[in-house]
PDB file of C-alpha atoms in Angstrom:
ATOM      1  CA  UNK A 409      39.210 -22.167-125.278  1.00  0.00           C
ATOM      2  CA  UNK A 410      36.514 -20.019-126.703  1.00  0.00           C
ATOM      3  CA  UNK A 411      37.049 -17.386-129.490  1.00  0.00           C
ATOM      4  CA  UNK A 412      35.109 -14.423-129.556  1.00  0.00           C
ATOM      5  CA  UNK A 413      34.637 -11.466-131.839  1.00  0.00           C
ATOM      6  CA  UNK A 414      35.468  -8.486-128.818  1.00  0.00           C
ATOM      7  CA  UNK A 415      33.959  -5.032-128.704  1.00  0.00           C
ATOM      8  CA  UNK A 416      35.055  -1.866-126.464  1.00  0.00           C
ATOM      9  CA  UNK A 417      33.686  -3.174-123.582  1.00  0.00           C
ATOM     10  CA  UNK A 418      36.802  -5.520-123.197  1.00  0.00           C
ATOM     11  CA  UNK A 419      39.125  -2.390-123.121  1.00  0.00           C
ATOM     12  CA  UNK A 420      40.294  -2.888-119.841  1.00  0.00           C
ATOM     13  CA  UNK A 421      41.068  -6.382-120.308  1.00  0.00           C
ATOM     14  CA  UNK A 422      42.793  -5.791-123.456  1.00  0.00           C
ATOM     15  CA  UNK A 423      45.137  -3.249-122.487  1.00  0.00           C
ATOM     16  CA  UNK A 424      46.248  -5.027-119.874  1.00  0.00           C
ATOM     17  CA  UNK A 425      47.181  -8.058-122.077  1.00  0.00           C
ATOM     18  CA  UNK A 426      49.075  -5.840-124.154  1.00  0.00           C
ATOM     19  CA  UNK A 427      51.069  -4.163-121.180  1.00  0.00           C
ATOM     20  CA  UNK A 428      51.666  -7.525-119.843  1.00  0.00           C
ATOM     21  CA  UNK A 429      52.855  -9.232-122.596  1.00  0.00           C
ATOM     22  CA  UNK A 430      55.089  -6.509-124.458  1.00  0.00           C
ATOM     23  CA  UNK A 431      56.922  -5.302-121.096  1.00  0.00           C
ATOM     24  CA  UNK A 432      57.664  -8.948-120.282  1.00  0.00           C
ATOM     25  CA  UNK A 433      58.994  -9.503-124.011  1.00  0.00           C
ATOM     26  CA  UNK A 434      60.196  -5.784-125.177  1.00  0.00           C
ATOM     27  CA  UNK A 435      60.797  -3.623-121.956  1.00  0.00           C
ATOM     28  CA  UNK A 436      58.654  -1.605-119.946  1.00  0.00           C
ATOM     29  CA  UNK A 437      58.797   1.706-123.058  1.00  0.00           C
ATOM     30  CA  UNK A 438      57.995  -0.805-125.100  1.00  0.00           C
ATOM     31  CA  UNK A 439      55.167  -2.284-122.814  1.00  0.00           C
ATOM     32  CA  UNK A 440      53.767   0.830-122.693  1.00  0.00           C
ATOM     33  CA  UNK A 441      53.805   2.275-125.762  1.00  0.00           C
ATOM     34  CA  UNK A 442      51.859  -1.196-127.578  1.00  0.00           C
ATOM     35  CA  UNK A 443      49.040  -0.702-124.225  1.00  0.00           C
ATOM     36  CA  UNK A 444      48.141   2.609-125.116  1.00  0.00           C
ATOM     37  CA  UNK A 445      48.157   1.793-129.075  1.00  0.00           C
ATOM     38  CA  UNK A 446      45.934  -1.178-128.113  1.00  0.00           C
ATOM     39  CA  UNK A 447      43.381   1.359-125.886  1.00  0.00           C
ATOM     40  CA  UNK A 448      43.286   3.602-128.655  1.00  0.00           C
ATOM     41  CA  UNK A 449      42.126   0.987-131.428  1.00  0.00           C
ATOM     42  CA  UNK A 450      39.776  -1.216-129.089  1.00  0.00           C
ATOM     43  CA  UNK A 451      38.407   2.092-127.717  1.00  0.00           C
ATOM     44  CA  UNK A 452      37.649   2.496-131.662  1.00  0.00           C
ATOM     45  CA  UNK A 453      36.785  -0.789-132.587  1.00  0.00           C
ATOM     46  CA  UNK A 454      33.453  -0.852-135.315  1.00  0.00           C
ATOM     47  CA  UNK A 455      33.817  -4.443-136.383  1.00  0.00           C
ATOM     48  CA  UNK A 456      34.698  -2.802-139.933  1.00  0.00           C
ATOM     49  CA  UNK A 457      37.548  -0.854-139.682  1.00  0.00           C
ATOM     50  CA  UNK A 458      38.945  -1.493-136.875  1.00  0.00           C
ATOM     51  CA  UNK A 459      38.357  -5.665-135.550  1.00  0.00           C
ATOM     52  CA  UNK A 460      39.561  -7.151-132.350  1.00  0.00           C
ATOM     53  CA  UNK A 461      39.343 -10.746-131.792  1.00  0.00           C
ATOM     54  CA  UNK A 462      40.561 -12.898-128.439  1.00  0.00           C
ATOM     55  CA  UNK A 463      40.466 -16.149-127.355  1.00  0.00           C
ATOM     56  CA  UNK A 464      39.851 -16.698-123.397  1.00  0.00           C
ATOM     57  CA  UNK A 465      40.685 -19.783-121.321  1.00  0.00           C
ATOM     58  CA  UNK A 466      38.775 -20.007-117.862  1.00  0.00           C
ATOM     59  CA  UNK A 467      36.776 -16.557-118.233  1.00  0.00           C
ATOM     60  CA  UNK A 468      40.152 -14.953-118.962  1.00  0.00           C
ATOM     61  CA  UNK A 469      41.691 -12.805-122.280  1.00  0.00           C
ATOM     62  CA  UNK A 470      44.598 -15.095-123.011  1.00  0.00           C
ATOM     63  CA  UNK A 471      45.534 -13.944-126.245  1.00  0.00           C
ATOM     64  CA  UNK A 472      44.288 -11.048-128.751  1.00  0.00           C
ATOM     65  CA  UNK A 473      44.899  -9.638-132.937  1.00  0.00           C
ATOM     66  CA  UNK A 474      43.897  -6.597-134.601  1.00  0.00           C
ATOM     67  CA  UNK A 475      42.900  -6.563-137.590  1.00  0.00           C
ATOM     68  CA  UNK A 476      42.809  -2.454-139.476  1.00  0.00           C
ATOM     69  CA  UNK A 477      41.076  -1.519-142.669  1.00  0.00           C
ATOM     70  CA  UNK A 478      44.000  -0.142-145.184  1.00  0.00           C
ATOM     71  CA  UNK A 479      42.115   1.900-147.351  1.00  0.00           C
ATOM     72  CA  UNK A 480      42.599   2.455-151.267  1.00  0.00           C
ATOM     73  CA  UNK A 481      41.286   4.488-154.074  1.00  0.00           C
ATOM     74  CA  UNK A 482      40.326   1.191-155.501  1.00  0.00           C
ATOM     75  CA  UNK A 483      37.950  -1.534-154.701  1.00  0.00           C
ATOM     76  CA  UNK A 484      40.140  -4.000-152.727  1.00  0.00           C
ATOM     77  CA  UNK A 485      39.757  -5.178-149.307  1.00  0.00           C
ATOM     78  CA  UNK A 486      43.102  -5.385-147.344  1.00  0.00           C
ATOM     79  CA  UNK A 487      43.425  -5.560-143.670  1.00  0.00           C
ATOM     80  CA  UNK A 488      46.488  -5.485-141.721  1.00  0.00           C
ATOM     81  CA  UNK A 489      47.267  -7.763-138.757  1.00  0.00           C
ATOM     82  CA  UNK A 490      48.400  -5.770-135.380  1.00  0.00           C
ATOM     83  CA  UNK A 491      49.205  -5.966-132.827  1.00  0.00           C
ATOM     84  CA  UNK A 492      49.120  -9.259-131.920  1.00  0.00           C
ATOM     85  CA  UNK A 493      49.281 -10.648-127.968  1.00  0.00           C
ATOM     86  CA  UNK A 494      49.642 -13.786-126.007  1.00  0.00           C
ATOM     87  CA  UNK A 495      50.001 -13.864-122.403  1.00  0.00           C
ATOM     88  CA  UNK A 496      53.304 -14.896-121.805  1.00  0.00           C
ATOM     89  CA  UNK A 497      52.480 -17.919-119.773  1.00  0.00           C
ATOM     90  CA  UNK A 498      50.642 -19.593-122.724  1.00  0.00           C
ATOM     91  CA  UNK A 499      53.217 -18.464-125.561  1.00  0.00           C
ATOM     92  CA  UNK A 500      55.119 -21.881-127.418  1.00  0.00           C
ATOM     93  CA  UNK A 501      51.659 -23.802-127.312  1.00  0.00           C
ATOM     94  CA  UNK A 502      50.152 -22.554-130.640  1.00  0.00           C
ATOM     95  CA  UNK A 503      47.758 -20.247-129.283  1.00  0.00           C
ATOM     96  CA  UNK A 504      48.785 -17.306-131.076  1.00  0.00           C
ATOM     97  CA  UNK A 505      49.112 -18.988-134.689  1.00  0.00           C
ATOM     98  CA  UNK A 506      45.812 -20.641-133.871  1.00  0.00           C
ATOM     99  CA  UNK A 507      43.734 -17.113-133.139  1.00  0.00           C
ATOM    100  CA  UNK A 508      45.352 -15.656-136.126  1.00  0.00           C
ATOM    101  CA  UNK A 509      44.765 -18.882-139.180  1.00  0.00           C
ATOM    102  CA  UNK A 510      41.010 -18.663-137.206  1.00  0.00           C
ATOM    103  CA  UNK A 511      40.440 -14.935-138.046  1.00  0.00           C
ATOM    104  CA  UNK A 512      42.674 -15.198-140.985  1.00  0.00           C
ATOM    105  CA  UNK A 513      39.194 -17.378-141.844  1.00  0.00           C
ATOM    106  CA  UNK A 514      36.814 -14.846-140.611  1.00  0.00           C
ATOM    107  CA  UNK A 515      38.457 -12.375-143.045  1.00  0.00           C
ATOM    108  CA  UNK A 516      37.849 -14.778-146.189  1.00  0.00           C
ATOM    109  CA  UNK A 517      34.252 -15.089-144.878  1.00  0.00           C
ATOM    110  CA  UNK A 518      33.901 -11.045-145.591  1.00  0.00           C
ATOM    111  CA  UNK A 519      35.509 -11.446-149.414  1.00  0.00           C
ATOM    112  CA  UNK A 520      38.710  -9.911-147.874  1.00  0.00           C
ATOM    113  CA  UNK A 521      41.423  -9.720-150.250  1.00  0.00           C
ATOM    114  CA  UNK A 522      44.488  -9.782-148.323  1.00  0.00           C
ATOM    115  CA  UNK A 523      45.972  -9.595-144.945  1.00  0.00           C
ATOM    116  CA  UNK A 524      49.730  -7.578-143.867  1.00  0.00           C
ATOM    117  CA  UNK A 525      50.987  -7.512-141.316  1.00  0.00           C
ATOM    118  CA  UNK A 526      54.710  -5.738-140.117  1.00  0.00           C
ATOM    119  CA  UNK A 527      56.374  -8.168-138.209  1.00  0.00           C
ATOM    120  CA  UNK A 528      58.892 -11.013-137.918  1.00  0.00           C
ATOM    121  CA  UNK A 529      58.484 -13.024-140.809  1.00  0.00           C
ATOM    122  CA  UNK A 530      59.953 -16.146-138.873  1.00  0.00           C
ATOM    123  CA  UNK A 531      56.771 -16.145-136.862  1.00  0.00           C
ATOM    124  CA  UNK A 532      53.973 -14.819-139.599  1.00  0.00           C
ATOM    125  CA  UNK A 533      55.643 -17.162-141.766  1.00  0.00           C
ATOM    126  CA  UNK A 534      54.092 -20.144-139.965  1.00  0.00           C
ATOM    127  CA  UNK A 535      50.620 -18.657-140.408  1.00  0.00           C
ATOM    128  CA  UNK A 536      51.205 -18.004-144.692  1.00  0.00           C
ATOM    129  CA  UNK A 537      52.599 -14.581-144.672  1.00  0.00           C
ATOM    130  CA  UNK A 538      55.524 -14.082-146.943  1.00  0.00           C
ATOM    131  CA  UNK A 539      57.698 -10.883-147.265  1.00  0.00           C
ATOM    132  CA  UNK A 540      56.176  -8.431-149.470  1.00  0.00           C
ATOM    133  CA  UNK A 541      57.421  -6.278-151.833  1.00  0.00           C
ATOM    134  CA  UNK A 542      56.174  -2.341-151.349  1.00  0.00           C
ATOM    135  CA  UNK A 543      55.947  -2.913-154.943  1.00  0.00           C
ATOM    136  CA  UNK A 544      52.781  -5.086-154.594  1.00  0.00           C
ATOM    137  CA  UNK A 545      51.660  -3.136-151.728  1.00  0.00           C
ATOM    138  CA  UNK A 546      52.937   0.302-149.971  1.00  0.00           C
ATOM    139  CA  UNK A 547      53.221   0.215-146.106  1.00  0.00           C
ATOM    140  CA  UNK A 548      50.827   3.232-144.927  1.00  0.00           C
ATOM    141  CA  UNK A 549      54.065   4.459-143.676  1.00  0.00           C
ATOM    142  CA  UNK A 550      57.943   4.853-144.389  1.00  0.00           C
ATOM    143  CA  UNK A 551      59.058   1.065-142.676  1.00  0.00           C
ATOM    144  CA  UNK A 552      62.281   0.928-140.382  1.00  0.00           C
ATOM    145  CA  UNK A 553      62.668  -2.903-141.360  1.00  0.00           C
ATOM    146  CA  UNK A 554      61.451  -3.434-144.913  1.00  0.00           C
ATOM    147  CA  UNK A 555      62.188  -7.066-144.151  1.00  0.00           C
ATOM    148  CA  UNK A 556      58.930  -7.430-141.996  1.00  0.00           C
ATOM    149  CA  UNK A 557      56.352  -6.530-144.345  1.00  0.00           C
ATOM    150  CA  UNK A 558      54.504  -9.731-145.144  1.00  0.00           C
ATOM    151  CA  UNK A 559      51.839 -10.218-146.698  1.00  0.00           C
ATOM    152  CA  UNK A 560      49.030 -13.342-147.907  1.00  0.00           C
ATOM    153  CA  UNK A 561      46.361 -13.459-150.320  1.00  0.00           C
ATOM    154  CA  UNK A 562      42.881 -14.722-148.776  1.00  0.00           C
ATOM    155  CA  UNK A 563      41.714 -15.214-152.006  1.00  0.00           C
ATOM    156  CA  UNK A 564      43.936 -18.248-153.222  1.00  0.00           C
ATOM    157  CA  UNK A 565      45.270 -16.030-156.087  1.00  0.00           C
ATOM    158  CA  UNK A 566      48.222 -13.860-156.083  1.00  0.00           C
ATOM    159  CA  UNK A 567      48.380 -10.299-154.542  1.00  0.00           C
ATOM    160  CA  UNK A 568      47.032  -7.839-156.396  1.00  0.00           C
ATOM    161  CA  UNK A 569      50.009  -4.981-157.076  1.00  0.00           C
ATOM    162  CA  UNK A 570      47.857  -1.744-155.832  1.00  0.00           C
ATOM    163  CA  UNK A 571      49.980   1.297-157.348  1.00  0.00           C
ATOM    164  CA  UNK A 572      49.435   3.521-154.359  1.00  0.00           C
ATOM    165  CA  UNK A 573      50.205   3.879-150.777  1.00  0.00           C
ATOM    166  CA  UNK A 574      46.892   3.383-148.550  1.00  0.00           C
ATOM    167  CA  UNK A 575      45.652   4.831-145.455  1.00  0.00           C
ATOM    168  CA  UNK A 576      45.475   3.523-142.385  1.00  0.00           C
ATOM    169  CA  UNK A 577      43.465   3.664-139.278  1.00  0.00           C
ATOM    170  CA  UNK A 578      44.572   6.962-137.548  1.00  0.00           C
ATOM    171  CA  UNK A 579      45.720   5.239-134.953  1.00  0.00           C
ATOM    172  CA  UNK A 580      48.579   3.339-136.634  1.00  0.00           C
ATOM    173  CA  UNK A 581      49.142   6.960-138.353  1.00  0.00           C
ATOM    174  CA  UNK A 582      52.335   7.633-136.101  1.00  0.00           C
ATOM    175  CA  UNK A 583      56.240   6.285-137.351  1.00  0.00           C
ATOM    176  CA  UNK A 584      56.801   4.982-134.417  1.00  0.00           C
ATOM    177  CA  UNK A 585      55.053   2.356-135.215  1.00  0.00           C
ATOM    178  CA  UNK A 586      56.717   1.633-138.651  1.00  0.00           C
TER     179      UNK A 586
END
């Protein structure tokens, strides 16, 4: 398997992992909605705000994570982890816990602070995250499921309590997604 660092060329490719894998696991609404939320950000990606990373097997996208700038009105570096994909036929093998602890690294290698993520903590949970109070850190947006906002320090120190709600990328800026 190789891991790469992807850029908007691999929009095509992306999207379609997306589609594939969320109308196969959440319904074709679903399926949809997660595609075009993946266009928009790798259409966008900079390698700063906005990083995509996938891992192919045999010249093809098998699995892909986000990884969005939450910005603050103080010096901290926190990213936030989604949307995350596996293609369905390579899901149970560790693939997708594999990508993410590998980028997970790529973020400590650029002094990141700490990752989020909004998600089921049963899975994140097996890659460090643990729920997070909105009293450490705010979600950008109201959350449906307060139960699913995890969180990890890449530093090897606790979270940092940040007494303000950040911003996200403008494409996460919807509450559908929350």
């Amino acid at each position: 398997m190789i891991h790469q660092i992807l850029d908007k060329s691999k929009q095509k490719e992306v999207e379609e992992l997306f589609t594939s894998v969320f109308t196969s696991s959440e319904g074709e609404k679903e399926g949809r909605l997660i595609a075009n939320l993946s266009s928009q950000l790798v259409s966008n990606i900079d390698n700063n705000e906005i990083i995509c990373f996938g891992v192919y097997e045999n010249k093809t996208l098998i699995g892909s994570v986000f990884f969005t700038r939450l910005q603050f009105s103080m010096p901290i570096q926190v990213f936030m982890l989604a949307p995350v994909a596996v293609s369905t036929e390579h899901q149970g093998k560790g693939i997708g816990q594999a990508l993410i602890n590998y980028r997970l690294n790529e973020l400590k290698n650029r002094s990141v602070n700490a990752a989020v993520t909004y998600g089921d903590p049963s899975f994140y949970s097996k890659v460090g995250f643990q729920v997070l109070s909105e009293n450490v850190i705010q979600a950008p947006l109201k959350l449906s499921m307060p139960f699913g906002w995890l969180g990890q320090s890449l530093r090897g120190e606790s979270i940092t309590t940040i007494n303000e709600r950040p911003v996200c990328v403008k494409e996460f800026n919807d509450p559908v997604y929350w």
